[in-house]
XYZ file of C-alpha atoms in Angstrom:
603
model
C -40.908 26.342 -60.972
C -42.697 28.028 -63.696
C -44.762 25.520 -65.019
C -47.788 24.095 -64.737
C -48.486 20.041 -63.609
C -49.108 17.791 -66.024
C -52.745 17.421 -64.321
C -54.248 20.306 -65.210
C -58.208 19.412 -65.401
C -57.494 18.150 -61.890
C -60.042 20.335 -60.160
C -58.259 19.742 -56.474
C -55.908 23.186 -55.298
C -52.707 22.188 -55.988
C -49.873 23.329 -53.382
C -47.129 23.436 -55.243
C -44.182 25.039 -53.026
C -42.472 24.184 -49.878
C -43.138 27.234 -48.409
C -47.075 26.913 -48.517
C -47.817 25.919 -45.346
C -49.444 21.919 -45.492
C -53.121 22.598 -46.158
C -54.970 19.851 -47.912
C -58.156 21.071 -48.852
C -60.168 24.309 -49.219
C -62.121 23.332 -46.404
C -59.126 23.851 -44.697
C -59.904 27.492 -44.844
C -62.584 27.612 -42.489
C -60.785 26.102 -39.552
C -58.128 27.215 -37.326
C -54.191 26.477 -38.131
C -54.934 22.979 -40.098
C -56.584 20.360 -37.156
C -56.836 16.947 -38.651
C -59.690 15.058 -37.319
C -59.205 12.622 -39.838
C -57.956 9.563 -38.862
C -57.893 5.205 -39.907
C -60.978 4.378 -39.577
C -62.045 1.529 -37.341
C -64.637 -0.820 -37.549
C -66.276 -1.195 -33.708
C -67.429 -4.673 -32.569
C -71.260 -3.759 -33.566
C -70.270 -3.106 -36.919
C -70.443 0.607 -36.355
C -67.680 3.187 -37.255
C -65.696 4.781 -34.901
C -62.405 6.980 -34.634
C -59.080 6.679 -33.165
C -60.457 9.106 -30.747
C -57.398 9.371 -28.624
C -55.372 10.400 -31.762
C -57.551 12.721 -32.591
C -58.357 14.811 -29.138
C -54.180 14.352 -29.121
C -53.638 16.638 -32.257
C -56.740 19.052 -31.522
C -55.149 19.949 -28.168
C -51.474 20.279 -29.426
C -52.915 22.677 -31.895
C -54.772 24.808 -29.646
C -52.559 25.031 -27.391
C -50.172 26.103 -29.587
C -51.659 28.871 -30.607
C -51.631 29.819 -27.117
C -54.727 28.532 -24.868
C -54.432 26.604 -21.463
C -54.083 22.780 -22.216
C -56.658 21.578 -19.415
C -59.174 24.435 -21.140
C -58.799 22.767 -24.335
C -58.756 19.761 -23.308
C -62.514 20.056 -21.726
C -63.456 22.216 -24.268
C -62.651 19.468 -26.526
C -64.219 16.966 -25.052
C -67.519 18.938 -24.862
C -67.721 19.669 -28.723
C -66.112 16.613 -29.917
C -64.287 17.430 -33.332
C -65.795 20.741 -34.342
C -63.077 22.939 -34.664
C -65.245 25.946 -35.493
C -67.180 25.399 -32.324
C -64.011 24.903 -30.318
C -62.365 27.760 -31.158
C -65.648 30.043 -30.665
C -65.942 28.575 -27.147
C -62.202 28.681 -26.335
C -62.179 32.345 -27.594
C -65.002 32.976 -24.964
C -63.516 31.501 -22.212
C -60.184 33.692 -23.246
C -62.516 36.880 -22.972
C -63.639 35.630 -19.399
C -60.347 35.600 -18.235
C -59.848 39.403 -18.810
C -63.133 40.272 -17.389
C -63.580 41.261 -13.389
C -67.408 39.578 -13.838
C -67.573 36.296 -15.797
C -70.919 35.031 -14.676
C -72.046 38.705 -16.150
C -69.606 38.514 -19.565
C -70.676 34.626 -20.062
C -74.096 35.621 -20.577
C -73.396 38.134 -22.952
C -71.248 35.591 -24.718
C -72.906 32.331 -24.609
C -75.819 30.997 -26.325
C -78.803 32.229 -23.827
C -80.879 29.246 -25.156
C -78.782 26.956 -23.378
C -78.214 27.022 -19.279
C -76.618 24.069 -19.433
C -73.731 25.458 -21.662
C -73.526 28.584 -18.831
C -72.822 25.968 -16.228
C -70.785 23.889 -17.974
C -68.695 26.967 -18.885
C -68.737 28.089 -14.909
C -67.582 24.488 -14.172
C -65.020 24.737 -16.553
C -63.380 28.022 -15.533
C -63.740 26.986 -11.763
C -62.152 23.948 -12.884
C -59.160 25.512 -14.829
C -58.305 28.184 -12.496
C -59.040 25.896 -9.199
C -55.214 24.847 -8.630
C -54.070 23.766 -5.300
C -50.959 26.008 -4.000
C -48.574 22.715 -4.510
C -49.808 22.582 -8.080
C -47.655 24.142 -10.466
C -47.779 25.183 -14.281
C -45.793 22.050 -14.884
C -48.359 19.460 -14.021
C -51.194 21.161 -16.285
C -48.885 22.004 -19.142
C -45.300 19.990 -18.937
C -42.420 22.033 -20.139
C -39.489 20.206 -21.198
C -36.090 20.214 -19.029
C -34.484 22.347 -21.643
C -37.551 24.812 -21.325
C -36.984 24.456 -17.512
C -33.646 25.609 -17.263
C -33.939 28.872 -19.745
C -36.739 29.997 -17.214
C -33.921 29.579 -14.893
C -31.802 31.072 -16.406
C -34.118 33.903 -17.240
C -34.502 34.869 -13.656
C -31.010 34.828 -13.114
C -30.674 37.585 -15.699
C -28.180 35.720 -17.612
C -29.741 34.762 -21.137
C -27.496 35.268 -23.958
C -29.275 36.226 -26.992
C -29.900 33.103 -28.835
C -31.157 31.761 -25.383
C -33.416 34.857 -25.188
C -34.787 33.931 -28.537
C -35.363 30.339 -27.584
C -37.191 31.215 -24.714
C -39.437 33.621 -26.565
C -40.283 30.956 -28.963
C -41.188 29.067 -26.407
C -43.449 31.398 -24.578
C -45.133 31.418 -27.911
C -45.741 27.986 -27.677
C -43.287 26.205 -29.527
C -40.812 23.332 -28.511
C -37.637 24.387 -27.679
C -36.203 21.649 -29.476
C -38.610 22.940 -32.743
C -36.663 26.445 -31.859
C -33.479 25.600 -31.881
C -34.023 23.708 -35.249
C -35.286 26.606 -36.385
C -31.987 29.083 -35.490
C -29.886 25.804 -36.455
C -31.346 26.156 -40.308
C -31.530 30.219 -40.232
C -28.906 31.180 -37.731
C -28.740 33.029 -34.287
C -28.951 36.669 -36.289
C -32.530 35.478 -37.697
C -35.466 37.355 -36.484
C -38.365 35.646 -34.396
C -40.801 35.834 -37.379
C -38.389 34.398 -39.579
C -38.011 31.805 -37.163
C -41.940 31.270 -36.786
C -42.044 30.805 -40.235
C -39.667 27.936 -40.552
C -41.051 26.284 -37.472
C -45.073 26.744 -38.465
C -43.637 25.062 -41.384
C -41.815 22.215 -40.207
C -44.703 21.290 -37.970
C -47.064 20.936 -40.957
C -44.764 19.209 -43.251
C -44.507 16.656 -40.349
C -47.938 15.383 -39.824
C -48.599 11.516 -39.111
C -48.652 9.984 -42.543
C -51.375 7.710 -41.230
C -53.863 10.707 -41.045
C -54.390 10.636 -45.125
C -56.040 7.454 -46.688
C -54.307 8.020 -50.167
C -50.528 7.070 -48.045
C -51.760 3.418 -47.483
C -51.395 2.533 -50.762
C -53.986 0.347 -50.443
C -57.523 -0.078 -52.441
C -60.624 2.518 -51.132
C -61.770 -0.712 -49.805
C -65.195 -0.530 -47.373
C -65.629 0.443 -43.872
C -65.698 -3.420 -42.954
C -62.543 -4.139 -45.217
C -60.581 -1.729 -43.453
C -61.644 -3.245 -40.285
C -59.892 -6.243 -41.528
C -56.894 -5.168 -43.147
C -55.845 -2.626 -40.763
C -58.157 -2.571 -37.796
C -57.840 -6.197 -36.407
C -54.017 -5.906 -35.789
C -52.422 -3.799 -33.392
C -48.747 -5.510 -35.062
C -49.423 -4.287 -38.471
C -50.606 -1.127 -37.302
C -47.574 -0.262 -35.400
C -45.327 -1.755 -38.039
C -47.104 0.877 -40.404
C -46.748 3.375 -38.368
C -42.857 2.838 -37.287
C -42.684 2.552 -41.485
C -44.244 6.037 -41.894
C -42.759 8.010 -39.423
C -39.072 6.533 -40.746
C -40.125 8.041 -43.843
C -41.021 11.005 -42.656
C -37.773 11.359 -40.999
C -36.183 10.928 -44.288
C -37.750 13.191 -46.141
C -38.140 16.151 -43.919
C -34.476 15.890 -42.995
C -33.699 19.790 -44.102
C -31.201 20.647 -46.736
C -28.882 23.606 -45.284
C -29.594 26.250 -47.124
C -27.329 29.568 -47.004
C -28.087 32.571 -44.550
C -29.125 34.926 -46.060
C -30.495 33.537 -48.417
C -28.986 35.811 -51.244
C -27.017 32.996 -53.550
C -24.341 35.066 -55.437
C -25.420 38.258 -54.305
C -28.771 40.535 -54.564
C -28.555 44.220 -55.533
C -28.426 45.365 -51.791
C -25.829 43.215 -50.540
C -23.221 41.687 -52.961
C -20.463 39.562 -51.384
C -16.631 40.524 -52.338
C -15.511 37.653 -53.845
C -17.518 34.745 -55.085
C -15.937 31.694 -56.022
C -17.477 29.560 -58.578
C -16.455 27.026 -61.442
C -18.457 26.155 -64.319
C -16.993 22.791 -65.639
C -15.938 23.043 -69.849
C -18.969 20.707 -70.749
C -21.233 22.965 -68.969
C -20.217 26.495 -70.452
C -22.700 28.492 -72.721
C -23.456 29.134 -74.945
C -26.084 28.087 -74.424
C -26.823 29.161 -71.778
C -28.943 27.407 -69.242
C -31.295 28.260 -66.250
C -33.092 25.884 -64.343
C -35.589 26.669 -60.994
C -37.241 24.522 -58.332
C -38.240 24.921 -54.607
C -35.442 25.432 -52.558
C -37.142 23.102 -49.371
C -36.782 19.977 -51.727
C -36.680 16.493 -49.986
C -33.352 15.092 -49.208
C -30.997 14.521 -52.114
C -33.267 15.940 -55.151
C -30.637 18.974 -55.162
C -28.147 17.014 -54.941
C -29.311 14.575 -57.962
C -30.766 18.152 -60.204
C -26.966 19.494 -59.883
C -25.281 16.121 -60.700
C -27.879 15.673 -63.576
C -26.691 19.502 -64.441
C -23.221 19.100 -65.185
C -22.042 19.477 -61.080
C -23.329 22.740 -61.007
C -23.948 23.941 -57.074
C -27.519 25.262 -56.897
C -27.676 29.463 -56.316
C -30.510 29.455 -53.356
C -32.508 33.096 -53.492
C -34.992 34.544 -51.438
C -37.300 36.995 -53.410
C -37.691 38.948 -50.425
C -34.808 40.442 -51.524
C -36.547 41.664 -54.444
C -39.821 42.078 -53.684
C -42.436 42.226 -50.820
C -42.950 38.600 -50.930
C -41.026 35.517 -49.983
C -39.984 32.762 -52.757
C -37.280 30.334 -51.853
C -35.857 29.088 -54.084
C -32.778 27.286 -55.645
C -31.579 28.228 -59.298
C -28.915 26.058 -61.837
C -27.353 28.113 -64.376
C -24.413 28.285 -66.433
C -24.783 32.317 -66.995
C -21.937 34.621 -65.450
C -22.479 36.176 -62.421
C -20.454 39.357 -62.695
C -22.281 42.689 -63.853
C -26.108 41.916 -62.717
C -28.346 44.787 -62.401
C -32.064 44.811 -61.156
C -34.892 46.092 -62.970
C -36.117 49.389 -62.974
C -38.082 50.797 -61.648
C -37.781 48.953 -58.232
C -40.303 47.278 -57.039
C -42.378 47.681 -53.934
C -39.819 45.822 -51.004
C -42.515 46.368 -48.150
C -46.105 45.646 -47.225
C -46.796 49.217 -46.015
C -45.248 50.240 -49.687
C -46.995 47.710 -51.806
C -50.055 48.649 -50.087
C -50.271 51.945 -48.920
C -53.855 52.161 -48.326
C -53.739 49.600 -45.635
C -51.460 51.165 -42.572
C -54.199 52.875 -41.533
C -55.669 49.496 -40.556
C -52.637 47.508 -39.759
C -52.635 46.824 -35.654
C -49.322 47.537 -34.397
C -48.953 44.336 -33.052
C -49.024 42.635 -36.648
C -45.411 43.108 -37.446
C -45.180 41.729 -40.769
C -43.424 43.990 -43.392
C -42.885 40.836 -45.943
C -45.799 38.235 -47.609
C -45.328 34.654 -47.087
C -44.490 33.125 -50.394
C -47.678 33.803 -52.802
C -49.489 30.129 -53.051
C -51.676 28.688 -55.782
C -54.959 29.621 -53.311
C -56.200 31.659 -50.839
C -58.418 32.633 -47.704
C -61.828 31.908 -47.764
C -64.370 34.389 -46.545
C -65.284 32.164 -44.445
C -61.930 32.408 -42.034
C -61.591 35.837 -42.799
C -65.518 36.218 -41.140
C -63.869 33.982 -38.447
C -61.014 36.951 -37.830
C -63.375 39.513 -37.716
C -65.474 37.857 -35.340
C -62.664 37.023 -33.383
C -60.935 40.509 -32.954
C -64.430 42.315 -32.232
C -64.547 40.573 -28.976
C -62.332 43.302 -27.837
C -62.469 46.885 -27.353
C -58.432 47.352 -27.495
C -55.614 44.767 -28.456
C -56.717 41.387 -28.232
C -54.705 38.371 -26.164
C -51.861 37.204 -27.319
C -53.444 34.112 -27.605
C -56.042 35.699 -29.763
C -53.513 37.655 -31.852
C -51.128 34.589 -31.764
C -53.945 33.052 -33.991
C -54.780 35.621 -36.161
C -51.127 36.280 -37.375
C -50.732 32.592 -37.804
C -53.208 32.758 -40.566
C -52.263 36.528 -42.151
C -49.259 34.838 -42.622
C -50.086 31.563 -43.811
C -52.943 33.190 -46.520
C -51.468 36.277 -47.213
C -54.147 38.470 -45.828
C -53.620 42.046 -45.558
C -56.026 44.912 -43.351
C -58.397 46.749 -45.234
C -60.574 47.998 -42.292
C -60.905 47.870 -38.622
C -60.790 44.089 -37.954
C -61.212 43.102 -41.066
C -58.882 41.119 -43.385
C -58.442 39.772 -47.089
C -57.132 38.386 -49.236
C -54.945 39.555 -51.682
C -56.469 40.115 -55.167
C -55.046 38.629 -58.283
C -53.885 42.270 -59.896
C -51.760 42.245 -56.314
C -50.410 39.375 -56.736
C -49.016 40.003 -60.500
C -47.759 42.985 -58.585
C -45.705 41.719 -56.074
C -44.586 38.604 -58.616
C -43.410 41.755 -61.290
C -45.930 40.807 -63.780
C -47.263 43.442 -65.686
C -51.255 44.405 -64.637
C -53.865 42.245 -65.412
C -51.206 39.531 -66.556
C -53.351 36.613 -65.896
C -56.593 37.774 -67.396
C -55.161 37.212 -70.962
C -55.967 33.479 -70.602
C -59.594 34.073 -70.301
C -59.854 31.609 -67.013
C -61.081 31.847 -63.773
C -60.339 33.933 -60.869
C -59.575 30.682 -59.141
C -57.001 29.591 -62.194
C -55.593 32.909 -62.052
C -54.257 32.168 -58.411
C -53.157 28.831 -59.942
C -50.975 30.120 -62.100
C -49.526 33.181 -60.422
C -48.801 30.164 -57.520
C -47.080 28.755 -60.092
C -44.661 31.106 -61.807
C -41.462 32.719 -61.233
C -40.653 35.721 -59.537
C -39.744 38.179 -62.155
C -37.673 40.623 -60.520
C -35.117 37.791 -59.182
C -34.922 36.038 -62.306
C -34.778 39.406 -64.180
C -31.728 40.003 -62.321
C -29.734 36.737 -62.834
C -30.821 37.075 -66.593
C -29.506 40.264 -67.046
C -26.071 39.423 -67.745
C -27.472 38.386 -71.266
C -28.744 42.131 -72.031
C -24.975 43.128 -72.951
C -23.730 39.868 -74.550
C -26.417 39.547 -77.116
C -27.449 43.491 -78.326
C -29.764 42.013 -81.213
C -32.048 39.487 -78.998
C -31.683 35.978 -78.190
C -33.293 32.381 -79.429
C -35.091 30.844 -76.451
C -36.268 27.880 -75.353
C -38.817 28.033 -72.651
C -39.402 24.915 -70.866
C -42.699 24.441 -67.939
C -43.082 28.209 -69.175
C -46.191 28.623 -67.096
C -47.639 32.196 -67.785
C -44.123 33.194 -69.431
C -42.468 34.604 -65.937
C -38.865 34.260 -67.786
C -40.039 35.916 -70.958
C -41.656 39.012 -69.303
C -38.391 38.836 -67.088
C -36.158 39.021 -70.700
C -38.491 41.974 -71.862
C -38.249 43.738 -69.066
C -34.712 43.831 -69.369
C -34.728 45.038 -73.047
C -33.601 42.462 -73.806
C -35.455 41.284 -77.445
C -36.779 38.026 -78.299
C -36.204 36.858 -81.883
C -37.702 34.039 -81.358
C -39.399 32.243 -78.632
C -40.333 28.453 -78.222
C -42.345 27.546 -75.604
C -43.836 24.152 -74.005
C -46.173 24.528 -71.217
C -48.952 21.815 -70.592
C -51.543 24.385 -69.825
C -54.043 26.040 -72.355
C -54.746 28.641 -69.912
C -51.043 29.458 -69.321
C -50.322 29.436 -73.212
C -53.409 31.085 -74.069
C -51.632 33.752 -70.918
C -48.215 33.834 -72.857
C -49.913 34.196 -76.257
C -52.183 37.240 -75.283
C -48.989 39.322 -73.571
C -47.196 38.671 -76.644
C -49.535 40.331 -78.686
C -50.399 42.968 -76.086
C -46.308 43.986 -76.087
C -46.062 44.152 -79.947
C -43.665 41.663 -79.952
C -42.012 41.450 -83.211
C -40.250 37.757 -83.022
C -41.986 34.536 -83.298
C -43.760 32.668 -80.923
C -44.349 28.480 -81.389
C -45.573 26.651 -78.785
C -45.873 23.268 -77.619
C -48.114 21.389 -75.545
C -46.072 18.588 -74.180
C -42.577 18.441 -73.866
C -42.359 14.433 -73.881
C -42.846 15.047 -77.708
C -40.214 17.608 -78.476
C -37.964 14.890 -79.863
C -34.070 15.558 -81.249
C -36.170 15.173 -84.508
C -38.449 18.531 -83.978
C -35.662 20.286 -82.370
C -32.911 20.156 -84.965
C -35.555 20.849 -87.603
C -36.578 24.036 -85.535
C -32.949 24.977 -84.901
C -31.728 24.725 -88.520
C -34.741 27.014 -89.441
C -34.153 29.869 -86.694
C -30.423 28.782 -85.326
C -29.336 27.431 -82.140
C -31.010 28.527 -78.792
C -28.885 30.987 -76.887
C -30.810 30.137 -73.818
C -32.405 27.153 -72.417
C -35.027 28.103 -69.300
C -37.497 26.912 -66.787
C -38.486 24.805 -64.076
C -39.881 21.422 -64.184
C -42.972 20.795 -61.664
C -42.179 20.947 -58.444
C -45.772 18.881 -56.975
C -43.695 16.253 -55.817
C -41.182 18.231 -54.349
C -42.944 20.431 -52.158
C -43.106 19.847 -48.353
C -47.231 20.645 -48.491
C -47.464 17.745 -50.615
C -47.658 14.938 -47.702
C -49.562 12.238 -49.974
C -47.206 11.536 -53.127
C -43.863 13.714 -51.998
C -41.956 11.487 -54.182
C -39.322 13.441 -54.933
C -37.510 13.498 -58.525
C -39.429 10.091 -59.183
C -42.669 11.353 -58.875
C -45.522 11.636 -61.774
C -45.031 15.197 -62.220
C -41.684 16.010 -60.505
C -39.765 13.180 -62.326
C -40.349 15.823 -65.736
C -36.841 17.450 -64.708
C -35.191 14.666 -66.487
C -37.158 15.581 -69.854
C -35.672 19.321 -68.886
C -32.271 17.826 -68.531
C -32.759 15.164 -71.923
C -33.558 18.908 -74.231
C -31.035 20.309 -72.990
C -28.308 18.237 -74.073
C -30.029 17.970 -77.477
C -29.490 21.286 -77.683
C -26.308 21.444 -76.444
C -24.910 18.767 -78.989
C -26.641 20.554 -82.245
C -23.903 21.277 -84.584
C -25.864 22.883 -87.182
């Protein structure tokens, strides 16, 4: 969506698209793949506050282990440092390094903090303790595998895999669930490569954290320590009756959609499918012309209830990847023909190593990546990338997988890119216009922050897929078109329309966002425009009144674009995921009410 939430002094980072991974807060940044500590507070018989403790060591070691280190490590690891995750993964790392080492009472002191013995012993006790097995012992009973697991290893040494068993298997070496896997491959197919898969399942785990972990989803008041104690604490029955509530609604909302593989809709300029059946019903045929985005990963239903909303119109699901270096998923309702589309040229960038040359001279060759995740409204502190650093300079050559397991986790999940030896950032915001197809230095019209920049790039469309659905228009209207620019953010459809050549005569635009208009506004003038720009501020006051008096001064809009907010549609959005009735989401129906105002104008 291409628009900004109706919140916009709300200082909080504001994930706005299923594919950013479920991060809460910035301090997020400075820990390892998100470990929630966080948990209902309750109220001890002295009156003093203590955790769900056993809830809490239970995530921390599922997420360590995860990313690829022994379960009986973390476990004591854990229960030396208590909830620090910095501290735990510093210590974990450590004990990793031992492992490779011929000498570890000799690397351990290198390692360790020399002002404390007992924290040598401890560690000695701990690696005695973890590699101490009797011969009956097996890896089972220190880190069950499921039957399913089981009989792939079987299989395995039977040298009979087939290939989507081969797959599964080396998902699950990598930590995940075969059950998680085979979701995974259900959603993408058996042709979909392990990072792809990684993706969706890193994903899926996130969007699927205990409700009960975030205060805001008890809908209750921010009552006191000792009034929590009493409405929640005192009975395990409501408890587990809240619980059984939240995890049933978790179930219903992170049922998937199926979504198309590939993800290419009607076709993309490198692969274009033979015949393509589609029917526009008579009420729905432009002009105008409509276009309408959202996130593709939308709970249960919300498609479903946009396309019946939108004349029964089947939603055209696109990956930018297809048109850029970066992911976007994302599902598009439109009225335009689909016969004739070309892409913009020049091409952009469809690689890391070609969007940024400078870095494969730094990129390990065991970071495989040649797409960005989907861009997100914030990025890596300098804080995890220190973390990184720290991490990989433990090591002369390659590092573990478990250590490299890690590190990908978060290049993917932040975007990060190498830009020396061990070292990683983030992407800056003149990169980011790039791979979105905005023109240089985009985002700097608006006068805001660095911070808002990332915001609002977060935010917008990709230009080069939208550019390419809009197309069709270049040829059917040679003098420029009327538009109507709904959620226009920092104008991704109009700089997609220019692009084209396509001229605009005269542009309306509502977007909530000062920043964002104050965006539009500047690139407008910077691009000579020579129509007219009017914009609004809040789309719940463009009435049929203002409309037909702006249509019977410029004429009828040829085409009606943009995409309502999407913050209660996103999967990162665990606390008011609301769907099409949220605050912010449920704006689609004012998208839906101007459009059929302008649709009925007679003038």
């Amino acid at each position: 969506m291409d628009g900004s939430a109706s919140g916009e002094e709300n200082a909080s980072i504001d994930w706005t698209t299923d594919d950013d991974l479920e991060i809460l807060t910035e301090t997020a940044t400075s820990s390892p793949p998100k470990l929630i500590t966080r948990d209902i507070e309750v109220i001890a018989s002295n009156g003093e506050a203590s955790s769900s403790a056993g809830v809490s060591h239970s995530m921390l070691v599922k997420q360590f282990v995860g990313m690829g280190f022994p379960e009986k490590m973390v476990s004591k690891v854990i229960e030396e440092n208590g909830g620090d995750t910095d501290l735990i993964l510093n210590t974990l790392l450590t004990y990793s390094n031992l492992e490779l080492e011929d000498s570890p009472h000799q690397q351990l002191g290198s390692n360790s903090d020399p002002s404390s013995s007992d924290y040598n012993e401890a560690a000695l006790d701990d690696l005695s303790d973890m590699d101490s097995r009797s011969e009956d012992e097996t890896e089972e009973d220190t880190n069950p595998i499921s039957e399913k697991h089981k009989r792939l290893l079987a299989l395995e040494n039977t040298g009979s895999l087939s290939e989507k068993e081969e797959k599964l298997l080396t998902l699950a070496k990598m930590g995940y669930s075969v059950e998680e896997a085979e979701l995974a491959m259900e959603r993408y197919g058996q042709e979909a490569s392990i990072a792809d898969l990684t993706d969706f399942i890193m994903a899926a785990q996130f969007a699927r954290e205990e409700c009960y972990q975030h205060e805001d989803d008890l809908k209750i008041p921010a009552f006191s320590s000792q009034q929590k104690h009493v409405y929640i604490g005192n009975s395990n029955k409501k408890k587990r009756k809240y619980l059984e509530m939240c995890k049933k609604k978790n179930a219903i909302e992170d049922e998937p959609i199926r979504l198309p593989n590939p993800m290419i809709g009607f076709g993309v300029p490198s692969q274009q499918p033979e015949h393509i059946p589609r029917s526009i019903p008579v009420e729905a045929r432009g002009p105008p012309y409509f276009y309408y985005e959202n996130v593709a990963l939308a709970p249960k239903g919300v498609w479903d209830t946009i396309s019946r909303f939108l004349y029964e119109i089947q939603p055209e699901f696109v990956d930018s990847k297809y048109f850029s270096a970066t992911a976007r998923k994302r599902g598009y309702i439109h009225n335009l023909p689909i016969e004739n589309r070309f892409p913009l040229i020049p091409l952009p960038p469809m690689t890391i190593s070609q969007a940024f040359p400078l870095s494969r001279r730094w990129w390990p060759s065991w970071d495989t990546r040649d797409k960005m995740n989907c861009i997100q409204t914030a990025i890596g502190s300098a804080k995890l990338t220190e973390r990184i650093r720290m991490a990989l300079e433990r090591y002369d050559g390659d590092p573990p997988e478990s250590v490299q397991k890690y590190v990908l986790e978060q290049c993917r999940k932040w975007n990060l890119v190498w830009v020396g030896r061990n070292k990683v950032a983030p992407l800056e915001c003149d990169e980011v216009e790039m791979l979105l197809g905005f023109p240089r230095n985009h985002t700097r019209g608006g006068g805001i922050s660095r911070t808002d920049r990332y915001k609002s790039l977060g935010n917008s469309f990709q230009v080069d897929t939208v550019a390419y659905h809009l197309s069709v228009l270049k040829d059917m209207y040679p003098d420029g078109i009327n538009l109507l620019s709904l959620f226009s953010g920092i104008g991704g459809g109009e700089v997609a329309l220019h692009r084209l050549g396509i001229r605009l005569k005269n542009v309306v635009s509502v977007e909530k966002s000062k920043a964002n208009r104050d965006i539009v506004r500047s690139w407008w003038e910077q691009t000579n425009q020579t129509g007219e720009l009017v914009d609004f501020d809040d789309i719940q006051t463009l009435d049929g009144e203002k409309l037909e008096t702006i249509m019977n001064s410029i004429g009828r809009f040829d085409l009606v674009i943009g995409g309502s907010p999407c913050n209660n549609l996103a999967g990162s959005n665990r606390v008011s995921r609301d769907g099409l009735e949220g605050k912010e989401s449920s704006l689609f129906y004012e998208y839906f009410r101007v459009l059929e105002i302008v649709k009925s104008y007679r003038g």
